Amino acid sequence: MALPGAVDDISEEAPAPDADSDAERKAPGRPPVKLNINLPSKGKCPVYTARVWEHSKGSWEETHRFCAGLEVDLESRSKASTGSEETAAPQGKVHLPSTSLRALLQLQESLGLPTALLLDMVDSCTVRFAELFTNMLAQLGKAVSGSALQEAQLLLEAHPYLQQDSCHTAEPDAVGEAVDVFLCRCNSYASKKPALLLTRIAQSDGDNGRSHGHGTVRFAAVVVCGNGSLGQEVCRALATTFMNEEFVVAARSASTPGQIVQALEHYLSTLTIVPTVHMAKGAVERGPGQENESGDFLLSDSMVNSMQRRISNASGPQAAAFTGIESQRTSASSDNGFADPKAISGKKYFVEVDKFSGSQSGWRPERRLRQGLELDVASGEERPHLPRVSAAGLQEVKRLVGKNSVAINVAAATAGGAIGALVHQLSTSGLPEQAADEVKTALLERADRGVQGRLPTKASKMDQGTSALADHCAELVDPISGRDETCLVLLISGSQVPADSTFAAFVRLQAPLAGSFASTGPPVRFLAVLVGPRNSDVHLASVGDSLAALVADEDLVQNLAVAQDVSSFVAAFETRLNDLVLLPHAHVHGKMSHADEVLLSPKVQRQASRKQTGDLQEVTTKVSKDSEGENIKLGDDIGFDHMHTHGTDIDAPPWKKKMRWVISRMQKYAIPLVTGVVTAMIWMNVDEESYMKVTHAPLAEGFQILGHDASLHFFVNDIFMCFFFGLAIKEVTEALLPGGSLYPIRRATNPLMATLGGVVGPIAAYVVMVYILDAGNLFEGYMCTKPVVGRRLASAGAATATVTKPCELHDLVNGWGVPTATDISLAWMFALLIFGAGHPAINFLLLLAIADDALGMAIIAIAYPNPAHPVEPVWLLLVVAGAFLAFLLRLAGCQYWSPYVFIAGPVAWFGLILAQVHTALALVFIVPFMPASLPRHDKPHVAPSRTVSFAKSKVAAISNFFTKATSDVVHRAAHEMLALEGAPLHAFEHHLKLIVDFGMFFFGLANAGVKMSTVGGVTYAVLFALIVGKTLGIVGFALLAECMGFGLPLGLTKADLFAMAALGGVGLTVALFVSNEAFVDPNLQGQAKMGAVLSVASAGFAWLM
């Protein structure tokens, strides 16, 4: 059966549809929402592919794809069996798009919000998905709570699109433009309604040649929801909307968000739905052996087959022999109030819509519907079409169909009895008595006189020269005498009906009423009356059209016929409104991507294509080659993956896999560092002499480096810790780059303000606590060992003359610098445990910790000068020289991390040590100059194999042909390959992370040796300052910055801020350094160090927060 206008062919690109085309096809008095957008008369609408992504089972998966007006359920691919060669790569289920009324209405509501649309904020040629997601989440932050936004950010950061250089798809055969919809299910999202943001990506002049040929992502949407199903429904509804070419043209050319909202309203007012129609076995031509065993072949299946054949350019017997997807729809069981609709064999329903506008006009015919098709009698149409409805009309139908408006099994021997039942239900629904009398009069006139216009007879149409095809199509909606029953939908505009109100009544007769209502057609089984005021013709017609389109659905009307009670009758409507099959206005393009063509084309065509292109699966499972002919061996151990695990798991022995698992867990939970701290404390309290000899004595007698004892303590703190601080500043650098949690730089203002609070707060708390303890005589009897000529750096080799005197108050207050710094290593470890990798609180904490540790170094140099080793600022020029050298390396295009670290790094290191400033921060001045990305591969001086996108594309072409388990390995191999060919900033971490993580054992061993007996007043003051003073200082100054207009980083809630601030109170590294300089007396040093060690308890408070 051919349906006029069901699907259109086009060779390349479709012309922009006329905004008023649907309005012209509809009857007068029912115009849809009119677009006030000047569409180009000769504009082009490119091929559009819509992809819906959902994060499930730990990874992102494309669950649905839309193209050429069809939807592909990609979820069905993973569930399909892999038996014969023809089914080795299962095809997703192809069908017409379906959605629910609530999803359409929610889409309209969500896009209507002021924060739901962003236009041309980024450029398609230069934007990265990381930057795009950041901008979108920043906009969503106005409507979504911080915790949910934080979850969404973590999910989006794991999307494979972030591995691409730009928003162009990596598929070499992709064509046209694309819209990607990302569904983020967040446990902390409390609202039942999903939050939506749609972004249009600007198309620059340099991208004109690619927008129709390389699959540019032109629109992107993020949907944040809870664990309900509405979020996914909204995603599919949005993707379906982009299959409508009229909406796409308007959305691409709109200059304001309001025009896109208007285009959506226009689309929702002109929906074309496909009712469920069970076609006879002989209705569709089939080849031998292709008959469906169930015989249940739907109208929508026939349309999909037709569209698939046009997509694949099939013709002749091959196309006719194609067996389409034969949907199996199951209706509700009798447990839900329904009997089996198939028990009523062969029953069809003829739907007639008539309108009454007054006694002078009388009753006029409006619509005739049968077998899912509609004939517009009022406009004089001669060929049927699929029903057209509006979302608003469907919503009104849902409201009107209720327990007060429905009566079933009404016993009526005459039309008068049926009319009485209708009027009674209208009165029950609230229709005033005078209006009820007016409606009753109109219904009696319909029963006595019928309508004043009838369908033209077949003979008259032939006399008028109508084609045989039009005559045949018109017969499709003609009722069959003796078999069909009638559903009358009667629209009445009354003068006595209250303004702005609509009333309805639905009656199912106990037995069909034949020869009534002046009709010679099939007997009447259902009666529906819609009543509205005289000025509501447009609204009443819209509701009537929607109601008629629904009851033209055979599954629905059969369920209505067998409903056992009113509740079941109402539930039948709700069920159908949750499953609306739509036919978007779309053209079948001859120019389509290979991926879409394979998904949408018939299996016979796909098999032929496989024979022509060869069995890709057989080839790629053995070995793959990139564009330069290099073999990619998936079993090679080519580096770390993103979790710093060596190699891949292909063919690895069990013991090797177990070892990798153990290493990754030790890194994740900082086991080496914790082990070193525990070992040092036990060793120090068991055998202090041997501990000090191993950790602080020179490795060889008299061995010094620039005046510092060359001990384990020196090599760990002054050399090894350079790499630790380098990795830490790498994280901060990434956060400050486009797409990072601290980008733009304005976002870093809040963490820097919090750093200031993290210094001022503990200083004030320490001083106050010392005065309180001194007032309580806790320091009475303290004796202090004081230097005769000042203090010394702990690592210096020279001894200083000392004298023992009673401790004075200023001696105790002099330790104010001890609690100012944060231990980066421990705080980082606890932050990963509490927040998880990638949380914005981690970058906030790292920037804060590095900044206040730098302040701690400055405090040592400024507040605690050593006459024997005074600070020599002139040597800091070497630090500037080292940074300038790193800048020159970047300017020269150096794409390796080692020259930055081993050429520029030592220059900065010598500058710090000669200036008598701690050297651990040497790489902090170097690492930010490392390139975070490689030059684009289209630049002639850069080899294609040295780019990030090319490294990933080496496996992108073959990953789809593997099973899911192998595909995961392929993607892991891509990450490892990227590490070898990646940018210096990422490769620096990639190659050193494992070494630094396990080297932290020696840091803990060399610095955490504190005797348990050295607990006193200074310990309490340091502990109070770190846990209470630092937490309140960080939170207070961060909130002050927020009040000044410098907001918290994206996704960081107030609760996260308190927890992160508590982690800032974990002090060890620099606190130990400052303890050595603040107190010369060993007892006070030990008390201060014990306070620094016990401050680890602050992590417990962070966990509780």
mmCIF file of N, CA and C in Angstrom, residues 717-772:
data_model
loop_
_atom_site.group_PDB
_atom_site.id
_atom_site.type_symbol
_atom_site.label_atom_id
_atom_site.label_comp_id
_atom_site.label_asym_id
_atom_site.label_seq_id
_atom_site.Cartn_x
_atom_site.Cartn_y
_atom_site.Cartn_z
ATOM 1 N N ASN A 717 63.377 14.935 50.336
ATOM 2 C CA ASN A 717 62.667 16.216 50.459
ATOM 3 C C ASN A 717 63.097 17.240 49.417
ATOM 4 N N ASP A 718 64.348 17.225 49.013
ATOM 5 C CA ASP A 718 64.850 18.279 48.141
ATOM 6 C C ASP A 718 64.940 17.864 46.672
ATOM 7 N N ILE A 719 64.896 16.579 46.383
ATOM 8 C CA ILE A 719 64.983 16.133 44.984
ATOM 9 C C ILE A 719 63.734 15.350 44.582
ATOM 10 N N PHE A 720 63.451 14.270 45.310
ATOM 11 C CA PHE A 720 62.300 13.440 44.925
ATOM 12 C C PHE A 720 60.985 14.227 44.981
ATOM 13 N N MET A 721 60.828 15.063 46.002
ATOM 14 C CA MET A 721 59.569 15.787 46.145
ATOM 15 C C MET A 721 59.359 16.819 45.033
ATOM 16 N N CYS A 722 60.394 17.144 44.299
ATOM 17 C CA CYS A 722 60.213 18.009 43.125
ATOM 18 C C CYS A 722 59.239 17.365 42.139
ATOM 19 N N PHE A 723 59.352 16.068 41.953
ATOM 20 C CA PHE A 723 58.478 15.382 41.004
ATOM 21 C C PHE A 723 57.050 15.277 41.556
ATOM 22 N N PHE A 724 56.950 15.113 42.885
ATOM 23 C CA PHE A 724 55.611 15.077 43.460
ATOM 24 C C PHE A 724 54.897 16.409 43.257
ATOM 25 N N PHE A 725 55.591 17.499 43.577
ATOM 26 C CA PHE A 725 54.984 18.814 43.381
ATOM 27 C C PHE A 725 54.771 19.096 41.896
ATOM 28 N N GLY A 726 55.608 18.540 41.049
ATOM 29 C CA GLY A 726 55.409 18.694 39.610
ATOM 30 C C GLY A 726 54.135 18.033 39.132
ATOM 31 N N LEU A 727 53.839 16.825 39.638
ATOM 32 C CA LEU A 727 52.586 16.158 39.276
ATOM 33 C C LEU A 727 51.395 16.917 39.841
ATOM 34 N N ALA A 728 51.564 17.481 41.014
ATOM 35 C CA ALA A 728 50.464 18.240 41.607
ATOM 36 C C ALA A 728 50.160 19.490 40.780
ATOM 37 N N ILE A 729 51.204 20.212 40.368
ATOM 38 C CA ILE A 729 50.959 21.415 39.571
ATOM 39 C C ILE A 729 50.443 21.056 38.189
ATOM 40 N N LYS A 730 50.733 19.857 37.723
ATOM 41 C CA LYS A 730 50.159 19.402 36.450
ATOM 42 C C LYS A 730 48.649 19.324 36.548
ATOM 43 N N GLU A 731 48.135 18.827 37.670
ATOM 44 C CA GLU A 731 46.694 18.763 37.863
ATOM 45 C C GLU A 731 46.088 20.167 37.892
ATOM 46 N N VAL A 732 46.771 21.080 38.554
ATOM 47 C CA VAL A 732 46.275 22.451 38.618
ATOM 48 C C VAL A 732 46.312 23.089 37.232
ATOM 49 N N THR A 733 47.373 22.830 36.483
ATOM 50 C CA THR A 733 47.480 23.386 35.131
ATOM 51 C C THR A 733 46.330 22.916 34.259
ATOM 52 N N GLU A 734 46.025 21.624 34.321
ATOM 53 C CA GLU A 734 44.891 21.100 33.539
ATOM 54 C C GLU A 734 43.587 21.748 33.975
ATOM 55 N N ALA A 735 43.437 21.979 35.259
ATOM 56 C CA ALA A 735 42.207 22.596 35.747
ATOM 57 C C ALA A 735 42.071 24.035 35.263
ATOM 58 N N LEU A 736 43.196 24.699 35.019
ATOM 59 C CA LEU A 736 43.168 26.084 34.571
ATOM 60 C C LEU A 736 43.034 26.209 33.059
ATOM 61 N N LEU A 737 43.208 25.099 32.335
ATOM 62 C CA LEU A 737 43.090 25.119 30.877
ATOM 63 C C LEU A 737 41.622 25.118 30.471
ATOM 64 N N PRO A 738 41.311 25.497 29.215
ATOM 65 C CA PRO A 738 39.914 25.454 28.746
ATOM 66 C C PRO A 738 39.313 24.081 28.965
ATOM 67 N N GLY A 739 38.146 24.058 29.560
ATOM 68 C CA GLY A 739 37.484 22.812 29.891
ATOM 69 C C GLY A 739 37.748 22.339 31.297
ATOM 70 N N GLY A 740 38.736 22.955 31.997
ATOM 71 C CA GLY A 740 39.051 22.550 33.356
ATOM 72 C C GLY A 740 38.106 23.160 34.367
ATOM 73 N N SER A 741 38.131 22.622 35.581
ATOM 74 C CA SER A 741 37.196 23.079 36.604
ATOM 75 C C SER A 741 37.521 24.475 37.118
ATOM 76 N N LEU A 742 38.735 24.979 36.855
ATOM 77 C CA LEU A 742 39.114 26.325 37.290
ATOM 78 C C LEU A 742 39.237 27.286 36.108
ATOM 79 N N TYR A 743 38.692 26.887 34.947
ATOM 80 C CA TYR A 743 38.705 27.770 33.781
ATOM 81 C C TYR A 743 37.322 28.390 33.610
ATOM 82 N N PRO A 744 37.228 29.674 33.285
ATOM 83 C CA PRO A 744 38.320 30.625 33.075
ATOM 84 C C PRO A 744 39.010 31.006 34.370
ATOM 85 N N ILE A 745 40.061 31.813 34.257
ATOM 86 C CA ILE A 745 40.911 32.121 35.402
ATOM 87 C C ILE A 745 40.123 32.765 36.533
ATOM 88 N N ARG A 746 38.997 33.356 36.186
ATOM 89 C CA ARG A 746 38.162 33.971 37.216
ATOM 90 C C ARG A 746 37.733 32.935 38.250
ATOM 91 N N ARG A 747 37.590 31.670 37.813
ATOM 92 C CA ARG A 747 37.198 30.629 38.757
ATOM 93 C C ARG A 747 38.308 30.317 39.754
ATOM 94 N N ALA A 748 39.568 30.626 39.412
ATOM 95 C CA ALA A 748 40.673 30.362 40.339
ATOM 96 C C ALA A 748 40.728 31.395 41.451
ATOM 97 N N THR A 749 40.000 32.491 41.299
ATOM 98 C CA THR A 749 40.019 33.534 42.318
ATOM 99 C C THR A 749 39.510 33.004 43.643
ATOM 100 N N ASN A 750 38.467 32.211 43.597
ATOM 101 C CA ASN A 750 37.907 31.680 44.840
ATOM 102 C C ASN A 750 38.897 30.767 45.557
ATOM 103 N N PRO A 751 39.539 29.798 44.882
ATOM 104 C CA PRO A 751 40.534 28.979 45.589
ATOM 105 C C PRO A 751 41.695 29.801 46.147
ATOM 106 N N LEU A 752 42.127 30.831 45.432
ATOM 107 C CA LEU A 752 43.233 31.647 45.940
ATOM 108 C C LEU A 752 42.806 32.449 47.165
ATOM 109 N N MET A 753 41.586 32.929 47.155
ATOM 110 C CA MET A 753 41.062 33.588 48.354
ATOM 111 C C MET A 753 40.973 32.599 49.505
ATOM 112 N N ALA A 754 40.534 31.383 49.200
ATOM 113 C CA ALA A 754 40.462 30.357 50.242
ATOM 114 C C ALA A 754 41.854 30.039 50.783
ATOM 115 N N THR A 755 42.861 30.098 49.918
ATOM 116 C CA THR A 755 44.240 29.891 50.376
ATOM 117 C C THR A 755 44.637 30.940 51.406
ATOM 118 N N LEU A 756 44.279 32.177 51.129
ATOM 119 C CA LEU A 756 44.570 33.239 52.089
ATOM 120 C C LEU A 756 43.879 32.964 53.419
ATOM 121 N N GLY A 757 42.628 32.501 53.346
ATOM 122 C CA GLY A 757 41.929 32.139 54.580
ATOM 123 C C GLY A 757 42.562 30.947 55.267
ATOM 124 N N GLY A 758 43.142 30.024 54.462
ATOM 125 C CA GLY A 758 43.812 28.866 55.033
ATOM 126 C C GLY A 758 45.120 29.186 55.699
ATOM 127 N N VAL A 759 45.605 30.404 55.530
ATOM 128 C CA VAL A 759 46.810 30.857 56.227
ATOM 129 C C VAL A 759 46.443 31.745 57.415
ATOM 130 N N VAL A 760 45.537 32.683 57.172
ATOM 131 C CA VAL A 760 45.132 33.608 58.235
ATOM 132 C C VAL A 760 44.379 32.872 59.339
ATOM 133 N N GLY A 761 43.483 31.977 58.973
ATOM 134 C CA GLY A 761 42.673 31.260 59.958
ATOM 135 C C GLY A 761 43.497 30.480 60.957
ATOM 136 N N PRO A 762 44.399 29.575 60.519
ATOM 137 C CA PRO A 762 45.179 28.807 61.495
ATOM 138 C C PRO A 762 46.158 29.660 62.300
ATOM 139 N N ILE A 763 46.676 30.721 61.700
ATOM 140 C CA ILE A 763 47.565 31.598 62.484
ATOM 141 C C ILE A 763 46.794 32.201 63.655
ATOM 142 N N ALA A 764 45.605 32.733 63.362
ATOM 143 C CA ALA A 764 44.799 33.326 64.427
ATOM 144 C C ALA A 764 44.397 32.285 65.455
ATOM 145 N N ALA A 765 44.005 31.108 64.990
ATOM 146 C CA ALA A 765 43.581 30.056 65.916
ATOM 147 C C ALA A 765 44.745 29.600 66.789
ATOM 148 N N TYR A 766 45.942 29.498 66.209
ATOM 149 C CA TYR A 766 47.115 29.069 66.990
ATOM 150 C C TYR A 766 47.457 30.089 68.068
ATOM 151 N N VAL A 767 47.493 31.340 67.688
ATOM 152 C CA VAL A 767 47.860 32.380 68.661
ATOM 153 C C VAL A 767 46.840 32.441 69.792
ATOM 154 N N VAL A 768 45.558 32.394 69.439
ATOM 155 C CA VAL A 768 44.515 32.433 70.459
ATOM 156 C C VAL A 768 44.625 31.236 71.386
ATOM 157 N N MET A 769 44.873 30.044 70.816
ATOM 158 C CA MET A 769 44.967 28.838 71.625
ATOM 159 C C MET A 769 46.173 28.893 72.563
ATOM 160 N N VAL A 770 47.309 29.439 72.088
ATOM 161 C CA VAL A 770 48.490 29.554 72.939
ATOM 162 C C VAL A 770 48.217 30.484 74.114
ATOM 163 N N TYR A 771 47.548 31.609 73.867
ATOM 164 C CA TYR A 771 47.218 32.539 74.954
ATOM 165 C C TYR A 771 46.267 31.888 75.957
ATOM 166 N N ILE A 772 45.297 31.092 75.434
ATOM 167 C CA ILE A 772 44.361 30.434 76.354
ATOM 168 C C ILE A 772 45.082 29.403 77.203
#
